[in-house]
């Protein structure tokens, strides 16, 4: 087709405006012509509209039967891949030239809705140069997931590309996580008008701390499994040989209150809160105040949490730690081993669940 040769010449001359006019004309006259579709893709590629060019090339691979069209569509996809790869590498190199961007960090992927997952899989595969199966396995419908560890400058480049493609992510420096102050509450001395707590700081020094309830910007809840070694046997084996197995005996309740203006987290744990000291939580009902006298720590913990919830009824609560903790405590032990958990649970079996919660709460702190 004579007009196609004219389009090719105009693209070589970088006369994109005239090429666009001619393509529009011949597309109207020959809407099903695959060569026209190919050169529309070429026009998008030449004018740096790479996503549109990729869509045209991929559609041609599905629809075209002409071997020459298929070959050129594949070559176009390869060129786009190389362009994006080179730009990505250049952006990473520029980012790493700043000493601050060499600091270690984390890239976190947030949950993807089912209706957006298919498109997110394609975009993640394209950005990270991986196959779609691997990309699909790295996206989830619930909870956060650590996607990558590395230099924060590099993670920021990947993260910005993902955000642009509609994949919800955020990134954080490990040094920023370590700078957050953690105060472990022993008991309340007062709750009104200000809260006053007796607590331990990072150096295990006992002291008191006052804060206004209005300073709290987020609550983070978590259940931490407490493991024991139990005797068990495999019924599928004829010998029924007894074996040792790690089992969950109980759970510890954790509640963090975030004071962003002080860069501090106030941490409550049902395992070491001193219920017999300080004030007894009073639960306000619509009828009248009720002083609870229940004896179990679980019921006392519930009363404590209810009292805090009444004070912070409009503060958002983050309670999706379980899926994050399960994966992170298993797959990122090296990262977690460098984080101090600031959780005082008496354990017979050490676990990475404690520093996993410290990481999760700190990420919530930095994100919000």
Tab-separated table of C-alpha atoms in Angstrom:
chain	number	residue	atom	x	y	z
A	1	UNK	CA	0.000	0.000	0.000
A	2	UNK	CA	1.454	3.306	-1.177
A	3	UNK	CA	0.199	5.295	1.840
A	4	UNK	CA	1.918	2.914	4.279
A	5	UNK	CA	5.262	3.564	2.606
A	6	UNK	CA	4.583	7.296	2.938
A	7	UNK	CA	3.848	6.833	6.672
A	8	UNK	CA	7.110	4.875	7.113
A	9	UNK	CA	9.029	7.688	5.388
A	10	UNK	CA	7.365	10.365	7.529
A	11	UNK	CA	8.237	8.432	10.714
A	12	UNK	CA	11.871	8.150	9.598
A	13	UNK	CA	11.877	11.916	9.030
A	14	UNK	CA	10.277	12.362	12.511
A	15	UNK	CA	7.395	14.231	10.904
A	16	UNK	CA	4.948	12.822	13.426
A	17	UNK	CA	2.176	15.365	12.889
A	18	UNK	CA	1.898	14.626	9.159
A	19	UNK	CA	2.227	10.871	9.817
A	20	UNK	CA	-0.688	11.061	12.264
A	21	UNK	CA	-2.904	12.814	9.702
A	22	UNK	CA	-2.126	10.234	7.031
A	23	UNK	CA	-2.651	7.303	9.433
A	24	UNK	CA	-6.010	8.712	10.499
A	25	UNK	CA	-7.076	8.935	6.854
A	26	UNK	CA	-6.040	5.426	5.828
A	27	UNK	CA	-7.360	3.871	9.065
A	28	UNK	CA	-10.799	5.292	8.174
A	29	UNK	CA	-10.520	3.815	4.671
A	30	UNK	CA	-9.022	0.450	5.742
A	31	UNK	CA	-10.036	-0.139	9.401
A	32	UNK	CA	-9.172	-3.890	9.305
A	33	UNK	CA	-5.794	-3.557	7.585
A	34	UNK	CA	-3.140	-5.037	9.896
A	35	UNK	CA	-0.306	-3.013	8.329
A	36	UNK	CA	-2.209	0.139	9.245
A	37	UNK	CA	-2.556	-1.157	12.828
A	38	UNK	CA	1.161	-1.955	12.909
A	39	UNK	CA	2.137	1.575	11.871
A	40	UNK	CA	-0.254	3.106	14.357
A	41	UNK	CA	1.712	1.135	16.956
A	42	UNK	CA	4.949	2.432	15.424
A	43	UNK	CA	3.630	6.011	15.636
A	44	UNK	CA	2.826	5.564	19.323
A	45	UNK	CA	6.265	4.048	19.887
A	46	UNK	CA	8.076	6.857	18.055
A	47	UNK	CA	6.150	9.526	20.004
A	48	UNK	CA	7.017	7.823	23.337
A	49	UNK	CA	3.488	6.608	24.062
A	50	UNK	CA	4.834	3.180	24.929
A	51	UNK	CA	1.801	1.750	26.726
A	52	UNK	CA	-0.447	2.461	23.733
A	53	UNK	CA	2.169	1.061	21.354
A	54	UNK	CA	2.429	-2.120	23.412
A	55	UNK	CA	-1.363	-2.626	23.280
A	56	UNK	CA	-1.365	-2.371	19.479
A	57	UNK	CA	1.582	-4.766	19.112
A	58	UNK	CA	0.070	-7.345	21.471
A	59	UNK	CA	-3.284	-7.199	19.685
A	60	UNK	CA	-1.511	-7.817	16.381
A	61	UNK	CA	0.193	-10.904	17.808
A	62	UNK	CA	-3.272	-12.287	18.602
A	63	UNK	CA	-5.005	-11.261	15.357
A	64	UNK	CA	-2.368	-11.215	12.607
A	65	UNK	CA	-1.717	-14.121	10.258
A	66	UNK	CA	0.797	-12.333	8.012
A	67	UNK	CA	4.256	-13.543	9.150
A	68	UNK	CA	5.882	-10.172	8.394
A	69	UNK	CA	3.359	-8.278	10.539
A	70	UNK	CA	3.857	-10.753	13.412
A	71	UNK	CA	7.654	-10.448	13.197
A	72	UNK	CA	7.535	-6.641	13.232
A	73	UNK	CA	5.054	-6.612	16.133
A	74	UNK	CA	7.431	-8.813	18.144
A	75	UNK	CA	10.340	-6.565	17.264
A	76	UNK	CA	8.291	-3.565	18.427
A	77	UNK	CA	7.587	-5.229	21.786
A	78	UNK	CA	11.279	-6.034	22.174
A	79	UNK	CA	12.230	-2.408	21.462
A	80	UNK	CA	9.725	-1.172	24.048
A	81	UNK	CA	11.072	-3.638	26.609
A	82	UNK	CA	14.634	-2.412	25.993
A	83	UNK	CA	13.582	1.252	26.215
A	84	UNK	CA	11.808	0.716	29.540
A	85	UNK	CA	14.672	-1.379	30.899
A	86	UNK	CA	17.270	1.257	29.979
A	87	UNK	CA	15.189	4.057	31.489
A	88	UNK	CA	14.674	2.042	34.659
A	89	UNK	CA	18.403	1.343	34.978
A	90	UNK	CA	19.256	5.003	34.345
A	91	UNK	CA	16.749	6.143	36.978
A	92	UNK	CA	18.196	3.663	39.484
A	93	UNK	CA	21.749	4.831	38.713
A	94	UNK	CA	20.758	8.477	39.226
A	95	UNK	CA	18.966	7.609	42.467
A	96	UNK	CA	21.941	5.687	43.802
A	97	UNK	CA	24.276	8.587	43.077
A	98	UNK	CA	22.736	10.257	46.146
A	99	UNK	CA	24.341	8.684	49.278
A	100	UNK	CA	21.009	8.866	51.144
A	101	UNK	CA	19.410	6.611	48.542
A	102	UNK	CA	21.861	3.774	49.223
A	103	UNK	CA	20.326	3.141	52.645
A	104	UNK	CA	18.555	-0.232	52.984
A	105	UNK	CA	14.781	-0.235	52.762
A	106	UNK	CA	11.630	-2.206	52.009
A	107	UNK	CA	9.077	-2.068	49.212
A	108	UNK	CA	5.590	-3.096	50.370
A	109	UNK	CA	2.732	-4.148	48.077
A	110	UNK	CA	-0.745	-3.443	49.401
A	111	UNK	CA	-3.773	-5.648	48.657
A	112	UNK	CA	-5.256	-5.622	45.147
A	113	UNK	CA	-9.000	-5.841	44.539
A	114	UNK	CA	-10.165	-8.787	42.433
A	115	UNK	CA	-11.486	-6.560	39.674
A	116	UNK	CA	-8.089	-4.820	39.313
A	117	UNK	CA	-5.851	-7.859	39.774
A	118	UNK	CA	-5.650	-8.985	36.138
A	119	UNK	CA	-4.410	-5.585	34.960
A	120	UNK	CA	-2.079	-5.299	37.972
A	121	UNK	CA	-0.529	-8.693	37.123
A	122	UNK	CA	0.269	-7.539	33.575
A	123	UNK	CA	1.755	-4.263	34.803
A	124	UNK	CA	3.853	-5.893	37.533
A	125	UNK	CA	5.197	-8.436	35.031
A	126	UNK	CA	6.103	-5.623	32.625
A	127	UNK	CA	7.750	-3.384	35.234
A	128	UNK	CA	9.749	-6.125	36.966
A	129	UNK	CA	10.473	-8.168	33.799
A	130	UNK	CA	8.930	-11.351	35.192
A	131	UNK	CA	6.368	-13.812	33.858
A	132	UNK	CA	2.670	-13.309	34.611
A	133	UNK	CA	2.437	-16.453	36.782
A	134	UNK	CA	5.158	-15.143	39.118
A	135	UNK	CA	3.533	-11.699	39.155
A	136	UNK	CA	0.151	-13.199	40.049
A	137	UNK	CA	1.666	-15.115	42.978
A	138	UNK	CA	3.217	-11.905	44.322
A	139	UNK	CA	-0.089	-10.029	44.489
A	140	UNK	CA	-2.719	-10.758	47.121
A	141	UNK	CA	-6.255	-9.734	47.968
A	142	UNK	CA	-5.655	-9.227	51.709
A	143	UNK	CA	-2.895	-7.736	53.797
A	144	UNK	CA	0.488	-6.232	53.027
A	145	UNK	CA	3.408	-8.143	51.569
A	146	UNK	CA	7.115	-7.302	51.543
A	147	UNK	CA	7.917	-7.308	47.838
A	148	UNK	CA	11.599	-6.462	47.850
A	149	UNK	CA	14.496	-5.406	50.065
A	150	UNK	CA	17.326	-3.239	48.775
A	151	UNK	CA	18.676	0.286	48.379
A	152	UNK	CA	15.860	2.745	49.042
A	153	UNK	CA	16.627	4.726	45.862
A	154	UNK	CA	16.164	1.645	43.697
A	155	UNK	CA	12.986	0.647	45.534
A	156	UNK	CA	11.598	4.152	45.049
A	157	UNK	CA	12.105	3.881	41.262
A	158	UNK	CA	10.235	0.575	41.145
A	159	UNK	CA	7.580	1.888	43.529
A	160	UNK	CA	6.873	5.014	41.489
A	161	UNK	CA	6.490	2.914	38.323
A	162	UNK	CA	4.068	0.585	40.130
A	163	UNK	CA	2.002	3.471	41.490
A	164	UNK	CA	1.806	4.966	38.011
A	165	UNK	CA	0.547	1.588	36.760
A	166	UNK	CA	-2.163	1.395	39.441
A	167	UNK	CA	-0.387	-1.032	41.793
A	168	UNK	CA	-0.682	0.253	45.413
A	169	UNK	CA	2.752	0.211	47.066
A	170	UNK	CA	4.844	2.215	49.504
A	171	UNK	CA	8.453	2.093	50.643
A	172	UNK	CA	10.358	2.847	53.855
A	173	UNK	CA	13.914	3.084	55.116
A	174	UNK	CA	14.922	0.599	57.793
A	175	UNK	CA	16.709	3.446	59.601
A	176	UNK	CA	13.376	5.335	59.846
A	177	UNK	CA	11.777	2.250	61.392
A	178	UNK	CA	14.550	2.067	63.976
A	179	UNK	CA	14.129	5.749	64.896
A	180	UNK	CA	10.578	5.300	66.214
A	181	UNK	CA	10.419	5.416	70.029
A	182	UNK	CA	8.604	2.529	71.747
A	183	UNK	CA	7.128	2.895	75.244
A	184	UNK	CA	5.852	-0.330	76.866
A	185	UNK	CA	2.956	0.459	79.168
A	186	UNK	CA	2.928	-1.068	82.644
A	187	UNK	CA	-0.277	0.591	83.821
A	188	UNK	CA	-2.379	3.769	83.656
A	189	UNK	CA	-2.034	6.279	86.465
A	190	UNK	CA	-4.838	8.409	85.016
A	191	UNK	CA	-6.898	8.615	81.853
A	192	UNK	CA	-8.600	11.996	82.092
A	193	UNK	CA	-8.253	14.731	81.056
A	194	UNK	CA	-4.821	13.543	79.928
A	195	UNK	CA	-3.545	10.001	79.903
A	196	UNK	CA	-0.668	9.286	82.231
A	197	UNK	CA	1.134	5.957	81.932
A	198	UNK	CA	3.933	4.235	83.771
A	199	UNK	CA	6.115	2.646	81.116
A	200	UNK	CA	9.492	1.275	80.062
A	201	UNK	CA	11.507	3.004	77.350
A	202	UNK	CA	13.879	1.372	74.838
A	203	UNK	CA	16.620	1.237	77.499
A	204	UNK	CA	14.256	-0.566	79.935
A	205	UNK	CA	14.159	2.471	82.204
A	206	UNK	CA	10.913	2.939	84.139
A	207	UNK	CA	9.228	6.336	84.008
A	208	UNK	CA	5.918	8.092	83.407
A	209	UNK	CA	4.578	9.744	80.283
A	210	UNK	CA	1.636	12.106	79.687
A	211	UNK	CA	-0.209	12.410	76.382
A	212	UNK	CA	-3.466	13.859	75.106
A	213	UNK	CA	-5.884	11.412	73.545
A	214	UNK	CA	-6.105	13.795	70.594
A	215	UNK	CA	-2.433	13.056	69.806
A	216	UNK	CA	-3.224	9.444	68.879
A	217	UNK	CA	-3.511	9.093	65.073
A	218	UNK	CA	-3.779	5.294	64.738
A	219	UNK	CA	-4.326	2.070	66.665
A	220	UNK	CA	-2.693	-1.212	65.672
A	221	UNK	CA	-3.946	-4.553	67.011
A	222	UNK	CA	-2.228	-7.913	66.778
A	223	UNK	CA	-2.345	-11.471	68.051
A	224	UNK	CA	1.053	-13.094	68.590
A	225	UNK	CA	1.121	-16.908	68.818
A	226	UNK	CA	2.807	-18.507	71.835
A	227	UNK	CA	4.342	-21.840	70.865
A	228	UNK	CA	5.149	-25.011	72.807
A	229	UNK	CA	6.843	-28.281	71.893
A	230	UNK	CA	4.247	-31.045	71.964
A	231	UNK	CA	4.482	-34.809	71.555
A	232	UNK	CA	2.684	-36.058	68.487
A	233	UNK	CA	2.666	-39.027	66.133
A	234	UNK	CA	1.863	-39.437	62.472
A	235	UNK	CA	-1.153	-41.768	62.127
A	236	UNK	CA	-0.197	-42.473	58.508
A	237	UNK	CA	2.955	-44.277	59.622
A	238	UNK	CA	2.578	-47.880	60.734
A	239	UNK	CA	5.096	-47.514	63.523
A	240	UNK	CA	3.219	-44.496	64.948
A	241	UNK	CA	6.586	-43.079	66.000
A	242	UNK	CA	6.302	-40.196	68.469
A	243	UNK	CA	7.733	-36.903	67.236
A	244	UNK	CA	8.178	-33.383	68.601
A	245	UNK	CA	5.971	-30.757	66.996
A	246	UNK	CA	5.735	-26.998	67.514
A	247	UNK	CA	2.150	-26.109	68.364
A	248	UNK	CA	0.327	-22.895	69.235
A	249	UNK	CA	-0.580	-22.929	72.923
A	250	UNK	CA	-2.102	-19.452	73.207
A	251	UNK	CA	-2.020	-15.926	71.782
A	252	UNK	CA	-0.745	-12.668	73.234
A	253	UNK	CA	-2.761	-9.511	72.572
A	254	UNK	CA	-0.883	-6.384	71.508
A	255	UNK	CA	-2.286	-2.871	71.091
A	256	UNK	CA	-0.193	0.032	69.811
A	257	UNK	CA	-1.177	3.701	69.936
A	258	UNK	CA	0.685	5.954	67.501
A	259	UNK	CA	1.740	9.468	68.512
A	260	UNK	CA	3.099	10.747	65.200
A	261	UNK	CA	3.999	14.227	66.465
A	262	UNK	CA	6.340	12.627	69.036
A	263	UNK	CA	7.533	9.874	66.679
A	264	UNK	CA	6.466	7.437	69.387
A	265	UNK	CA	4.426	4.267	69.831
A	266	UNK	CA	2.650	3.477	73.098
A	267	UNK	CA	2.497	-0.349	73.386
A	268	UNK	CA	0.112	-2.408	75.532
A	269	UNK	CA	0.466	-6.187	75.952
A	270	UNK	CA	-1.946	-8.395	77.874
A	271	UNK	CA	0.937	-10.599	79.063
A	272	UNK	CA	2.621	-7.920	81.171
A	273	UNK	CA	0.121	-5.129	81.810
A	274	UNK	CA	-0.067	-4.703	85.596
A	275	UNK	CA	-3.824	-4.795	86.133
A	276	UNK	CA	-3.501	-4.627	89.919
A	277	UNK	CA	-1.807	-1.213	89.776
A	278	UNK	CA	-3.044	2.217	88.803
A	279	UNK	CA	-6.634	2.820	87.785
A	280	UNK	CA	-9.248	0.172	87.063
A	281	UNK	CA	-10.820	0.656	83.602
A	282	UNK	CA	-14.407	1.892	83.754
A	283	UNK	CA	-16.670	1.020	80.859
A	284	UNK	CA	-19.203	3.725	80.043
A	285	UNK	CA	-22.612	2.367	79.014
A	286	UNK	CA	-25.683	4.331	77.996
A	287	UNK	CA	-27.328	3.514	81.311
A	288	UNK	CA	-24.557	4.037	83.876
A	289	UNK	CA	-20.814	3.562	84.499
A	290	UNK	CA	-19.973	-0.053	85.265
A	291	UNK	CA	-16.932	-1.001	87.367
A	292	UNK	CA	-15.777	-4.422	86.254
A	293	UNK	CA	-14.527	-6.784	88.923
A	294	UNK	CA	-13.792	-9.824	86.796
A	295	UNK	CA	-10.734	-11.751	87.816
A	296	UNK	CA	-9.241	-13.161	84.613
A	297	UNK	CA	-6.568	-11.253	82.763
A	298	UNK	CA	-8.436	-11.809	79.481
A	299	UNK	CA	-11.555	-10.070	80.752
A	300	UNK	CA	-9.461	-7.318	82.320
A	301	UNK	CA	-7.654	-6.878	79.011
A	302	UNK	CA	-10.994	-6.594	77.215
A	303	UNK	CA	-12.093	-3.927	79.660
A	304	UNK	CA	-8.848	-2.033	79.120
A	305	UNK	CA	-9.205	-2.155	75.326
A	306	UNK	CA	-12.857	-1.099	75.512
A	307	UNK	CA	-11.917	1.885	77.640
A	308	UNK	CA	-9.221	2.922	75.154
A	309	UNK	CA	-11.625	2.421	72.237
A	310	UNK	CA	-14.133	4.747	73.880
A	311	UNK	CA	-11.467	7.430	74.147
A	312	UNK	CA	-10.367	6.864	70.533
A	313	UNK	CA	-13.638	6.004	68.791
A	314	UNK	CA	-12.778	8.083	65.703
A	315	UNK	CA	-9.174	6.894	65.366
A	316	UNK	CA	-8.603	4.280	62.613
A	317	UNK	CA	-7.664	0.762	63.728
A	318	UNK	CA	-5.248	-1.443	61.783
A	319	UNK	CA	-5.964	-5.105	62.530
A	320	UNK	CA	-4.738	-6.994	59.454
A	321	UNK	CA	-1.432	-8.119	60.947
A	322	UNK	CA	-2.024	-11.900	60.733
A	323	UNK	CA	-1.340	-12.457	56.977
A	324	UNK	CA	1.661	-10.097	57.090
A	325	UNK	CA	3.059	-11.793	60.205
A	326	UNK	CA	2.636	-15.306	58.827
A	327	UNK	CA	4.604	-14.651	55.637
A	328	UNK	CA	7.160	-12.217	57.058
A	329	UNK	CA	8.056	-14.325	60.114
A	330	UNK	CA	8.759	-17.247	57.780
A	331	UNK	CA	10.473	-15.615	54.771
A	332	UNK	CA	12.336	-12.601	56.193
A	333	UNK	CA	14.125	-13.912	59.273
A	334	UNK	CA	17.370	-12.118	58.396
A	335	UNK	CA	15.612	-8.743	58.262
A	336	UNK	CA	13.629	-9.403	61.440
A	337	UNK	CA	16.684	-10.557	63.375
A	338	UNK	CA	18.126	-7.022	63.179
A	339	UNK	CA	14.953	-5.420	64.566
A	340	UNK	CA	14.386	-5.214	68.299
A	341	UNK	CA	10.793	-6.242	68.982
A	342	UNK	CA	10.173	-4.244	72.208
A	343	UNK	CA	7.681	-6.968	73.182
A	344	UNK	CA	8.048	-8.595	76.585
A	345	UNK	CA	6.526	-12.041	76.255
A	346	UNK	CA	7.950	-14.955	78.232
A	347	UNK	CA	8.631	-17.562	75.553
A	348	UNK	CA	9.865	-21.141	75.729
A	349	UNK	CA	10.370	-21.147	71.970
A	350	UNK	CA	11.806	-18.104	70.188
A	351	UNK	CA	9.830	-16.798	67.234
A	352	UNK	CA	10.045	-14.099	64.578
A	353	UNK	CA	6.409	-13.120	65.129
A	354	UNK	CA	7.427	-10.484	67.724
A	355	UNK	CA	9.767	-8.470	65.459
A	356	UNK	CA	7.251	-9.018	62.616
A	357	UNK	CA	4.643	-7.099	64.640
A	358	UNK	CA	7.213	-4.412	65.458
A	359	UNK	CA	7.859	-4.082	61.719
A	360	UNK	CA	4.152	-4.041	60.823
A	361	UNK	CA	3.249	-1.389	63.394
A	362	UNK	CA	6.260	0.729	62.384
A	363	UNK	CA	5.253	0.541	58.709
A	364	UNK	CA	1.727	1.658	59.630
A	365	UNK	CA	3.312	4.514	61.600
A	366	UNK	CA	5.453	5.666	58.661
A	367	UNK	CA	2.655	5.274	56.128
A	368	UNK	CA	0.058	7.220	58.112
